[in-house]
Short mmCIF file of C-alpha atoms and ligand atoms in Angstrom, two decimals:
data_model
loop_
_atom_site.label_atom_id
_atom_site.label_comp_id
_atom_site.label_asym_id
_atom_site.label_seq_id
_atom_site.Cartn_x
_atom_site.Cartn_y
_atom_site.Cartn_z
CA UNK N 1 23.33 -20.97 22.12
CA UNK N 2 25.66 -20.64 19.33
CA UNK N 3 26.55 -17.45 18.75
CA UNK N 4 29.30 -16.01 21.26
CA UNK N 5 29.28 -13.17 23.52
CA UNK N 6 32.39 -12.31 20.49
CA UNK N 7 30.40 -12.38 17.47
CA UNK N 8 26.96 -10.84 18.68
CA UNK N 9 29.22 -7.95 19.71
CA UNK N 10 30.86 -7.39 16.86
CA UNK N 11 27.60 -7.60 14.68
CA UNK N 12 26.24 -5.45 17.15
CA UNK N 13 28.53 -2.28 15.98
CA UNK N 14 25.76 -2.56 12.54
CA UNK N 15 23.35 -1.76 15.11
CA UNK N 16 21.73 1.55 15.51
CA UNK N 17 22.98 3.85 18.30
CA UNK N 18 19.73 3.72 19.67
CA UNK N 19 19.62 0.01 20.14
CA UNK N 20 23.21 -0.56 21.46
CA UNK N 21 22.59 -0.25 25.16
CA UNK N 22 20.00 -3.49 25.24
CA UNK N 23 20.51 -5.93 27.31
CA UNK N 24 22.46 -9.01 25.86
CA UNK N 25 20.74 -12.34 25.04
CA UNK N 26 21.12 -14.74 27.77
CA UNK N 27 20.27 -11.96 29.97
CA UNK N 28 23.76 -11.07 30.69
CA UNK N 29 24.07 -7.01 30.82
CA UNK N 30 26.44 -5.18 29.64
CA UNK N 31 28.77 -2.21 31.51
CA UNK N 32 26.29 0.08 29.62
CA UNK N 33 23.57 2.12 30.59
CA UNK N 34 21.62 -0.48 32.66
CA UNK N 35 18.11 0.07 31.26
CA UNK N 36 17.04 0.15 27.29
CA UNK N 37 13.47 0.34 26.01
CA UNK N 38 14.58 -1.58 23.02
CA UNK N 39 16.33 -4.86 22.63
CA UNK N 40 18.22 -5.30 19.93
CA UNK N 41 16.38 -7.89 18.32
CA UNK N 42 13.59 -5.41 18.28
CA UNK N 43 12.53 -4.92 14.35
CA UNK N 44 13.72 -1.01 13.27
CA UNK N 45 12.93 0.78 10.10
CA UNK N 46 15.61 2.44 8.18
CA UNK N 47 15.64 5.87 6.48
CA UNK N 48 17.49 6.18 3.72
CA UNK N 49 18.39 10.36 3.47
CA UNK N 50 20.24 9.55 -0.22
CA UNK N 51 17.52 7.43 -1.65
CA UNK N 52 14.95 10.12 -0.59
CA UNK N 53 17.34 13.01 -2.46
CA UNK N 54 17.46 10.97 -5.02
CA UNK N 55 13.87 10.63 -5.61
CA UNK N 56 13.24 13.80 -5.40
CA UNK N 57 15.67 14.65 -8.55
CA UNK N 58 14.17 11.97 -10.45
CA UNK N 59 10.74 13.43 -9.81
CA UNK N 60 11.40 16.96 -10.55
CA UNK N 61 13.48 15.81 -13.85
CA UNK N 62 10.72 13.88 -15.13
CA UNK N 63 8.29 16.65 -14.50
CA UNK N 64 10.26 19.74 -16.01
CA UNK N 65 11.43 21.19 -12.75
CA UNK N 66 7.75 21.94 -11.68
CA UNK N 67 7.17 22.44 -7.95
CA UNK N 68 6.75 18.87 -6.02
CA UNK N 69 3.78 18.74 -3.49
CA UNK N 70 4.78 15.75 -1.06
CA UNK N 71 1.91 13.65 0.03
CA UNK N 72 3.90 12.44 4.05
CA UNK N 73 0.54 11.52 5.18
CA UNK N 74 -0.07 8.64 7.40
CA UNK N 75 3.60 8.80 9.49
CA UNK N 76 5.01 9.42 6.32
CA UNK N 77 4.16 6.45 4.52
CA UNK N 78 5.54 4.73 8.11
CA UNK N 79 8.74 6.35 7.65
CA UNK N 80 7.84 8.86 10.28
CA UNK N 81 6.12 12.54 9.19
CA UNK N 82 8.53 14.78 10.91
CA UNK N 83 11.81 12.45 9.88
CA UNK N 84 9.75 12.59 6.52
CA UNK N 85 9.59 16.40 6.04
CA UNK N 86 12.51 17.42 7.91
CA UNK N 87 14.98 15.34 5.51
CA UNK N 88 12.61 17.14 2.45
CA UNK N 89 12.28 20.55 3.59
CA UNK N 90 15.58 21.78 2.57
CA UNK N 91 15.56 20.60 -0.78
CA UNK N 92 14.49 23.62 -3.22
CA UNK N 93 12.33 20.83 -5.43
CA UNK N 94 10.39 20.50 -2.59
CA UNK N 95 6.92 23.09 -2.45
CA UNK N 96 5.28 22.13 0.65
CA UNK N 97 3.94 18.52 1.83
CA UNK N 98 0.28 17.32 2.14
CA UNK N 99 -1.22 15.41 5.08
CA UNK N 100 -4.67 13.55 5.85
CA UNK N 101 -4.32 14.15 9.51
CA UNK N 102 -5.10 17.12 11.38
CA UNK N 103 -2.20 16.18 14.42
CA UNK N 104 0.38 15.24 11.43
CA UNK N 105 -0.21 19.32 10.23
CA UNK N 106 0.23 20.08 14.10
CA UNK N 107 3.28 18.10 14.56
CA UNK N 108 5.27 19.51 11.44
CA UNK N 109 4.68 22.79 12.92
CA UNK N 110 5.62 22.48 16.17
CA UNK N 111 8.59 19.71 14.62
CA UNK N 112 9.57 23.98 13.20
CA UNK N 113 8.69 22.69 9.13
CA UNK N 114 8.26 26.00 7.61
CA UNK N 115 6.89 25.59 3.61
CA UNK N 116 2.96 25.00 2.72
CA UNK N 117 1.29 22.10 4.71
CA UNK N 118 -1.86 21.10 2.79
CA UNK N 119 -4.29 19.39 5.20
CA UNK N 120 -6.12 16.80 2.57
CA UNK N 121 -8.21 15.67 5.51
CA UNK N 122 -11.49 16.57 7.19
CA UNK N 123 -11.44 19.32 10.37
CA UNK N 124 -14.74 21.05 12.33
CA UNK N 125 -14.82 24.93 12.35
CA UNK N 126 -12.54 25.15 15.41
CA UNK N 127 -10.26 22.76 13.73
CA UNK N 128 -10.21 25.09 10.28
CA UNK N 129 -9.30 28.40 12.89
CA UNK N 130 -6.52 26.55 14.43
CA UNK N 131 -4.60 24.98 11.24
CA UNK N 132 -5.69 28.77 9.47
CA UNK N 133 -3.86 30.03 12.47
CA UNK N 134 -0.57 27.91 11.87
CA UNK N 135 -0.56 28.61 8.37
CA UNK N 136 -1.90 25.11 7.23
CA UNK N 137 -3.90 25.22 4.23
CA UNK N 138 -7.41 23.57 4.59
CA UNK N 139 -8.49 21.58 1.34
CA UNK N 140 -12.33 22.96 0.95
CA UNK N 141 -15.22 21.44 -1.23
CA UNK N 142 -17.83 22.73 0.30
CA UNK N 143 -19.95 25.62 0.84
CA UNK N 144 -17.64 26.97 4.00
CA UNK N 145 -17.60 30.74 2.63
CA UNK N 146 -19.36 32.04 5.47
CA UNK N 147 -17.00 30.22 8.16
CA UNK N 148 -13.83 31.55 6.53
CA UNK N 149 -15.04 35.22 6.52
CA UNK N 150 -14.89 34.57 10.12
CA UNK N 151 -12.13 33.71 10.56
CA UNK N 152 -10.08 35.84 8.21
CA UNK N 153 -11.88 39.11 10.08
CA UNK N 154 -10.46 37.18 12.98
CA UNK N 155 -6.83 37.04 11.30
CA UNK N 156 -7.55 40.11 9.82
CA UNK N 157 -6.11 38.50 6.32
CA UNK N 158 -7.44 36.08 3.56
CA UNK N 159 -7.61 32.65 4.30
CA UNK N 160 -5.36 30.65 1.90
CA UNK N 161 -6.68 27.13 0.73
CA UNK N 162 -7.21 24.62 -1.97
CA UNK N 163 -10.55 23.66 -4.07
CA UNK N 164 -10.70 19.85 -4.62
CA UNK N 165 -12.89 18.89 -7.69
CA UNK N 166 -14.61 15.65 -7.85
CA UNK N 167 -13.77 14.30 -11.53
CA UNK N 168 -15.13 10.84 -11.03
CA UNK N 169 -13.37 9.31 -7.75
CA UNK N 170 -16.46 9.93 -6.20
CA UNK N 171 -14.63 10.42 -2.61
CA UNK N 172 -14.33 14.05 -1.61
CA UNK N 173 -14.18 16.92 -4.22
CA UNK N 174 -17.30 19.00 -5.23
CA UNK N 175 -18.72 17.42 -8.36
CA UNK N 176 -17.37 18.57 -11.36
CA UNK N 177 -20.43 20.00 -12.53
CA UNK N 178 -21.16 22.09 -9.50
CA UNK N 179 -17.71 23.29 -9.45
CA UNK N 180 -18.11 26.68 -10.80
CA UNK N 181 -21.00 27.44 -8.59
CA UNK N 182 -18.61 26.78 -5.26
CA UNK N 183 -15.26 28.19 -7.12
CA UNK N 184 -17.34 31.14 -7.97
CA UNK N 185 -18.96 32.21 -4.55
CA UNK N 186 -14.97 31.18 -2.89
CA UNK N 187 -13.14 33.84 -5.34
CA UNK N 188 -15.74 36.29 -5.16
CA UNK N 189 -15.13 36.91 -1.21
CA UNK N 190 -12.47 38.81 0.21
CA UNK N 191 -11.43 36.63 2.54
CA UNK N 192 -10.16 33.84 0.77
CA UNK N 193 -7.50 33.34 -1.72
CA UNK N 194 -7.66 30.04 -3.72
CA UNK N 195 -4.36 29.36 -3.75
CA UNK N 196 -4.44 25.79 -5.57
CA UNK N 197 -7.40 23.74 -7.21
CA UNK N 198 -6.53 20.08 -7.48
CA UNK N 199 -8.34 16.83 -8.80
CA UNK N 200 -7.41 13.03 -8.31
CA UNK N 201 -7.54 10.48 -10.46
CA UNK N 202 -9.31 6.97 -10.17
CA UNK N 203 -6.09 5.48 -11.98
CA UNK N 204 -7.88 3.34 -14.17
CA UNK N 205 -6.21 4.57 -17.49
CA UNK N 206 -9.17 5.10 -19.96
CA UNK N 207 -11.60 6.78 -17.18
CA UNK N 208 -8.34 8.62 -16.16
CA UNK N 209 -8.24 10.35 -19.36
CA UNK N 210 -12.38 11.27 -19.15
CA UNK N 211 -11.32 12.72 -15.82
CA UNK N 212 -8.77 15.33 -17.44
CA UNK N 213 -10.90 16.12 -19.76
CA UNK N 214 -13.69 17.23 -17.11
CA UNK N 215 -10.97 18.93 -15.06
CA UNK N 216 -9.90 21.08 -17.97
CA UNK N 217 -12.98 22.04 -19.22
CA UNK N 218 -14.24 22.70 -15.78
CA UNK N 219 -10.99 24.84 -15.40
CA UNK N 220 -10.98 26.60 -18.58
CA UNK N 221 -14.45 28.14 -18.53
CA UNK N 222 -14.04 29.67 -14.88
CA UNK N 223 -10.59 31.28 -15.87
CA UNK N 224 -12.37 32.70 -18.84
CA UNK N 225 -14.63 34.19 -16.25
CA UNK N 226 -11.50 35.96 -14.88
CA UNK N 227 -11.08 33.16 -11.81
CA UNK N 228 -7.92 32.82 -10.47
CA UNK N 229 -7.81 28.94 -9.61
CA UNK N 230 -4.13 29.46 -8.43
CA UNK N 231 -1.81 26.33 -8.85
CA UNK N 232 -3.81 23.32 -10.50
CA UNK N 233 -2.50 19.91 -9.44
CA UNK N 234 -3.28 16.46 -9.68
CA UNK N 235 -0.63 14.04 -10.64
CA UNK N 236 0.22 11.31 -7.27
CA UNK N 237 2.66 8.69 -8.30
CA UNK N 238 0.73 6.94 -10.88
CA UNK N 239 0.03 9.85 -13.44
CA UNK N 240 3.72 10.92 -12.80
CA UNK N 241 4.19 7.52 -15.19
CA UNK N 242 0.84 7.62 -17.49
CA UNK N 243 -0.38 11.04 -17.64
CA UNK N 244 2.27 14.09 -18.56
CA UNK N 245 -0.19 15.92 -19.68
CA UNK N 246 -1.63 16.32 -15.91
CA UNK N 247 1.34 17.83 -14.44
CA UNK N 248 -0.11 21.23 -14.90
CA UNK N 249 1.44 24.18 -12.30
CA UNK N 250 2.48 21.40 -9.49
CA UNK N 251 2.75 17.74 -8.80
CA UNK N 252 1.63 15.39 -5.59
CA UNK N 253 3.32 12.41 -5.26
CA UNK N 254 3.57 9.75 -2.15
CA UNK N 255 4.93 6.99 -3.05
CA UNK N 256 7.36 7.49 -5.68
CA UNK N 257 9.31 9.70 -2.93
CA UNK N 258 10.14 6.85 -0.94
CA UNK N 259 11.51 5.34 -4.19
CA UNK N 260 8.64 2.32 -4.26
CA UNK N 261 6.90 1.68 -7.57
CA UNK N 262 3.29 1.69 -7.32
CA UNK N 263 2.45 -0.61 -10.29
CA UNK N 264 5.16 -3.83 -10.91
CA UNK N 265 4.75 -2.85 -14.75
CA UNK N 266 6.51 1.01 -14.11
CA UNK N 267 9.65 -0.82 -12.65
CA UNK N 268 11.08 -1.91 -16.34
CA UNK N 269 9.96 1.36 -18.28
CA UNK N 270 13.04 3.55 -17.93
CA UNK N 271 10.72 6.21 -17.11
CA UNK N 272 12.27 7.36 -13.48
CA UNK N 273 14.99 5.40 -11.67
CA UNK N 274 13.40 5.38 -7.80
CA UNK N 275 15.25 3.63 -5.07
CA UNK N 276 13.42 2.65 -2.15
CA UNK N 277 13.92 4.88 0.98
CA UNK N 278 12.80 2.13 3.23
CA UNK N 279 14.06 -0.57 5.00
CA UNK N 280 12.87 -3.43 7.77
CA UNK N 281 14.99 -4.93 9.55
CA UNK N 282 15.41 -7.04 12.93
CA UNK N 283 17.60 -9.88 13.98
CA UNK N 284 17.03 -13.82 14.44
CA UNK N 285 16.44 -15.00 17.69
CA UNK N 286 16.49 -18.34 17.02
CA UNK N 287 17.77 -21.06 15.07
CA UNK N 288 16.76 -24.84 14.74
CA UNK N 289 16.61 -27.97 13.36
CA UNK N 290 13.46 -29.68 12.62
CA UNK N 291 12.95 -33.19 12.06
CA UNK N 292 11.00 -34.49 9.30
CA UNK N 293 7.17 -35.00 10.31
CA UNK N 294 7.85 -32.08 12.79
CA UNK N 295 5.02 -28.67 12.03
CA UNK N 296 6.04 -25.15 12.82
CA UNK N 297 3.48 -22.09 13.09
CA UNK N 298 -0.40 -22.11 14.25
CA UNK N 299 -2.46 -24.90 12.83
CA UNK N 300 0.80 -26.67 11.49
CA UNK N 301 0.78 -24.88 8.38
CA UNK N 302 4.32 -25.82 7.62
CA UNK N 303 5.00 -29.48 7.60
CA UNK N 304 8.72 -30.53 7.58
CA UNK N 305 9.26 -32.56 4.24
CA UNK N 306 12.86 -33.50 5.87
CA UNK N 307 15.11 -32.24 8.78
CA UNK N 308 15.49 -28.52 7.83
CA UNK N 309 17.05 -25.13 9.24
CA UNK N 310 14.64 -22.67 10.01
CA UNK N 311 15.60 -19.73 12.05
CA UNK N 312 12.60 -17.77 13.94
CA UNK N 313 12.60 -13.47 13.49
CA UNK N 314 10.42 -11.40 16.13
CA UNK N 315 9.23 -9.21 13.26
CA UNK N 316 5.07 -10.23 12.62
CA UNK N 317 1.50 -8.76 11.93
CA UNK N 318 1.47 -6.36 14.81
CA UNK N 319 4.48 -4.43 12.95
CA UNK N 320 2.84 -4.04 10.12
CA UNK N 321 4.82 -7.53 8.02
CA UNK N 322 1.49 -8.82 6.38
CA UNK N 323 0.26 -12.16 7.18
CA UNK N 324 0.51 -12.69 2.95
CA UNK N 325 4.53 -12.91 3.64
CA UNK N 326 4.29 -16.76 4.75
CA UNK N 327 2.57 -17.18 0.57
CA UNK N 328 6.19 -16.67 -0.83
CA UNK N 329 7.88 -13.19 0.48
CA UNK N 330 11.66 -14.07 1.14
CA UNK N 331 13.65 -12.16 3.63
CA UNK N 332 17.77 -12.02 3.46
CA UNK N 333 20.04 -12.82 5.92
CA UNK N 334 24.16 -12.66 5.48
CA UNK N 335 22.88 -11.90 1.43
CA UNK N 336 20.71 -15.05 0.65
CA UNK N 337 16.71 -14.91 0.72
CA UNK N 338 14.93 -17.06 2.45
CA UNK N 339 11.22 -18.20 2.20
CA UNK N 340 8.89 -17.26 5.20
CA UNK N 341 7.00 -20.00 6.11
CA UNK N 342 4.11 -21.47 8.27
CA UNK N 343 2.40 -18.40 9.21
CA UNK N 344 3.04 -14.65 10.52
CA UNK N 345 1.73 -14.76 13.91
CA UNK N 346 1.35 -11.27 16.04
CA UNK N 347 5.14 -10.92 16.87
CA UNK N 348 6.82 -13.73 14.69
CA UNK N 349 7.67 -15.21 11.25
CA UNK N 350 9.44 -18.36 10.73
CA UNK N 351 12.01 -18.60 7.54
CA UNK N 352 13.35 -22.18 6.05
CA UNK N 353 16.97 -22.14 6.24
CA UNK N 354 17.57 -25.28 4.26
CA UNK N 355 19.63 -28.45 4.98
CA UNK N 356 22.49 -26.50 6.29
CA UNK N 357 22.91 -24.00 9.29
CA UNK N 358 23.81 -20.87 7.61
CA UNK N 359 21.85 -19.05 10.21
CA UNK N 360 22.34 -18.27 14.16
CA UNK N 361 20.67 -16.04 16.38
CA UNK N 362 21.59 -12.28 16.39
CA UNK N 363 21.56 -11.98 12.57
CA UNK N 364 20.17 -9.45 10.45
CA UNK N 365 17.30 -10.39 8.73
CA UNK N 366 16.05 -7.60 6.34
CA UNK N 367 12.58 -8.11 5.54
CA UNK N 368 12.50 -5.55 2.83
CA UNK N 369 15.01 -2.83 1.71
CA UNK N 370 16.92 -0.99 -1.67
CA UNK N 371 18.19 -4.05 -2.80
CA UNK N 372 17.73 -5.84 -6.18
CA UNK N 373 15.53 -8.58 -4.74
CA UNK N 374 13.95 -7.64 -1.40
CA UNK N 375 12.65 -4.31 -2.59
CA UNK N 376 9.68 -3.73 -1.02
CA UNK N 377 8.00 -4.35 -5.14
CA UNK N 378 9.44 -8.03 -4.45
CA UNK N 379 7.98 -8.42 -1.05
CA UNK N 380 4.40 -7.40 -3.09
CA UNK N 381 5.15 -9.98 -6.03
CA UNK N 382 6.04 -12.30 -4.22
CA UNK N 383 2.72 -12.41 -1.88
CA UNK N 384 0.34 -10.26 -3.52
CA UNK N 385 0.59 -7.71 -0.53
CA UNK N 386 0.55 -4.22 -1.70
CA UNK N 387 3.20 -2.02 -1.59
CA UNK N 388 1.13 0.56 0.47
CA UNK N 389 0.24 -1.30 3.25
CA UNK N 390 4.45 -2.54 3.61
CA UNK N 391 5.10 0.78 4.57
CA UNK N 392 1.90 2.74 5.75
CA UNK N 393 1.15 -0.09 7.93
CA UNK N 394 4.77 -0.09 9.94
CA UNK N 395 3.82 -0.02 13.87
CA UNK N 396 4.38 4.10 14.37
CA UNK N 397 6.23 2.77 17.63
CA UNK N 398 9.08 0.96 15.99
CA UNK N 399 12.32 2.47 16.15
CA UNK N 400 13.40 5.12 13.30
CA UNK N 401 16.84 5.81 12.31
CA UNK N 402 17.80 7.38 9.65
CA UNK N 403 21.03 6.00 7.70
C1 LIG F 501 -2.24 9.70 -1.10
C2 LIG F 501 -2.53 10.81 -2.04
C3 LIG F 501 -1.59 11.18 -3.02
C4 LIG F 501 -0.28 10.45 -3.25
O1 LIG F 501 -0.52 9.17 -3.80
P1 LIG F 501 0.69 8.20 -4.24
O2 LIG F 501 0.01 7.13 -5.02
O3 LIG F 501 1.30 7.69 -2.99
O4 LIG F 501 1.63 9.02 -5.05
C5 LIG F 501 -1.89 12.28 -3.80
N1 LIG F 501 -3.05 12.95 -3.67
C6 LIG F 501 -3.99 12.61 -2.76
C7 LIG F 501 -5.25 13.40 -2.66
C8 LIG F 501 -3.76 11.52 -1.92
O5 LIG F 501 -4.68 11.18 -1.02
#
């Protein structure tokens, strides 16, 4: 083993808190605590607090100061729901958040989150009484007027929620054109206040412009009926770049909050300046030299062309590092990228180092992060993975921290 007890130490004070009390490679231990769930090879995922701020100005500058809905649904794009909304809550930009899950909503209220939740997701009448008791506000579509005079007699209040209208996405919403039937019978009951009424578009540019204009019209002749539709909203990420003219009373992005570009093309417009808020990281447990004709990863898929370097990083499918990585995403270690190679197997990815050793075990190997190169946009161009799945499919159990 190369690396000394010297050097992994001192590259161990980089590490996370939470990871410094693993036990040593070569199964030495050290005077530490004597037991760690981690070791501190273990891939982590960084939170970074500044980016996230940062974001959130860009956002609110681009839309004219309007109130910012953020969508923290699954774990918070992976960067964990309560780390999520606890590093958002206090900033005055910030409305409320939106969820899919029914738990997430739980958790943010017992995590002590105090602004709007909007649950986006489905929930059985027992469900809606519970989240209407914790002041989360169900996202209706259908014909539940009956249901929530219940439970506002119960409450002895209205029950606050949000219509979703169906402009074309065809995935939940009441159809546009049955809209003002539902929106009708919902406002004219004393038990519910429609707080918000919110479309989303199918983010194919043309159709997403056919889709405003049914959610206008749709909007305009029911408040010339005298119906309060409360805040209308239905800009995520993309619109926030193509459509300014459907930022109405509120916006709902995901993505752009965690500073990630969801189309390549937005990166070079000058529109908003997002820095990713994300980061992977774990560190090389091994190094070696392969001779030429030797294979590395299942079914050989990497042949060596000569006697290379590659160094082997327990970070792999299971975590949520796509299996596309090995078609061309590079990770960096000590600042240079390296190609990943062979194949990502369950727990593992193998990188080519090159002719030289520039690599020994117990280095960091940042799989994606803020930088000019390895943001997660690069990790996507480089092997067609998308940006969403880099960071909603992190394994929930990995370690958080936030930096
Ligand atoms: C996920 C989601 C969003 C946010 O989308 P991004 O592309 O991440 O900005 C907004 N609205 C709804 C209904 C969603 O499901």
């Amino acid at each position: 083993m190369r690396c000394s007890r010297r050097a992994f130490l001192e590259a161990g004070l980089a590490l996370p808190a939470v990871l410094h009390s693993a036990p040593e490679p070569g199964g030495w231990r050290s005077s530490g605590p004597a037991f760690s769930q981690d070791s501190s090879f273990d891939p982590w995922v960084e939170i970074h607090a500044e980016n996230l701020r940062h974001n959130v100005t860009e956002i609110s500058r681009r839309v004219s100061v309007r109130p910012i809905l953020a969508v923290i649904k699954n774990n918070g794009y992976g960067l964990g729901v309560v780390n999520v909304a606890q590093l958002l809550e206090p900033q005055p930009e910030i409305f409320g958040f939106a969820v899919v899950k029914l738990h997430e909503a739980f958790s943010l209220r017992d995590a002590g989150i105090r602004k709007p939740i909007l649950l986006l997701g489905p929930f059985d009448e027992q469900n809606l009484a519970d989240a209407v008791a914790r002041e989360i506000l169900p996202m209706v579509y259908t014909a539940l007027g009956p249901a929530l005079e219940k439970i506002a007699a119960k409450q002895q209040k209205p029950v606050s929620l949000h219509v979703c209208v169906d402009t074309g996405i065809g995935r939940v919403g009441v159809p546009y054109h049955q809209a003002a039937a539902l929106l009708g019978d919902l406002a004219g009951r004393h038990s519910v206040h429609i707080e918000g009424t919110m479309m989303t578009f199918t983010e194919d540019p043309d159709f997403d412009k056919e889709q405003l204009g049914r959610f206008n019209q749709t909007c305009t002749a029911l408040e010339k009926e005298g119906i309060a539709l409360g805040k209308k909203h239905a800009a995520s990420s993309f619109p926030l770049f193509q459509h300014p003219d459907a930022f109405f009373d509120m916006v709902r992005p995901g993505m752009a909050i965690y500073g990630i570009y969801s189309e390549n093309e937005f990166r070079h417009m000058g529109i908003m300046d997002l820095r990713p808020a994300v980061s992977l990281k774990a560190r090389v447990i091994y190094a070696k030299k392969l001779r030429k004709g030797d294979s590395a990863g299942y079914n050989r898929a990497y042949m060596a062309k000569d006697d290379v370097w590659v160094a082997t990083i327990p970070v792999g499918h299971a975590d949520g590092w796509p299996r596309a990585a090995a078609k061309g995403a590079k990770v960096r270690i000590n600042g240079d990228l390296y190609p990943v190679i062979a194949t990502v197997s369950a727990s593992h990815s193998i990188v080519e180092i090159g002719a030289e050793e520039k690599v020994k075990i117990g280095d960091v190997a940042t799989l994606f992060d803020a930088q000019s190169g390895s943001r997660p946009e690069d990790v996507s161009e480089a092997c067609g993975a998308s940006v969403y799945d880099l960071t909603m499919h992190l394994n929930p159990l990995l370690p958080r921290r936030v930096v």
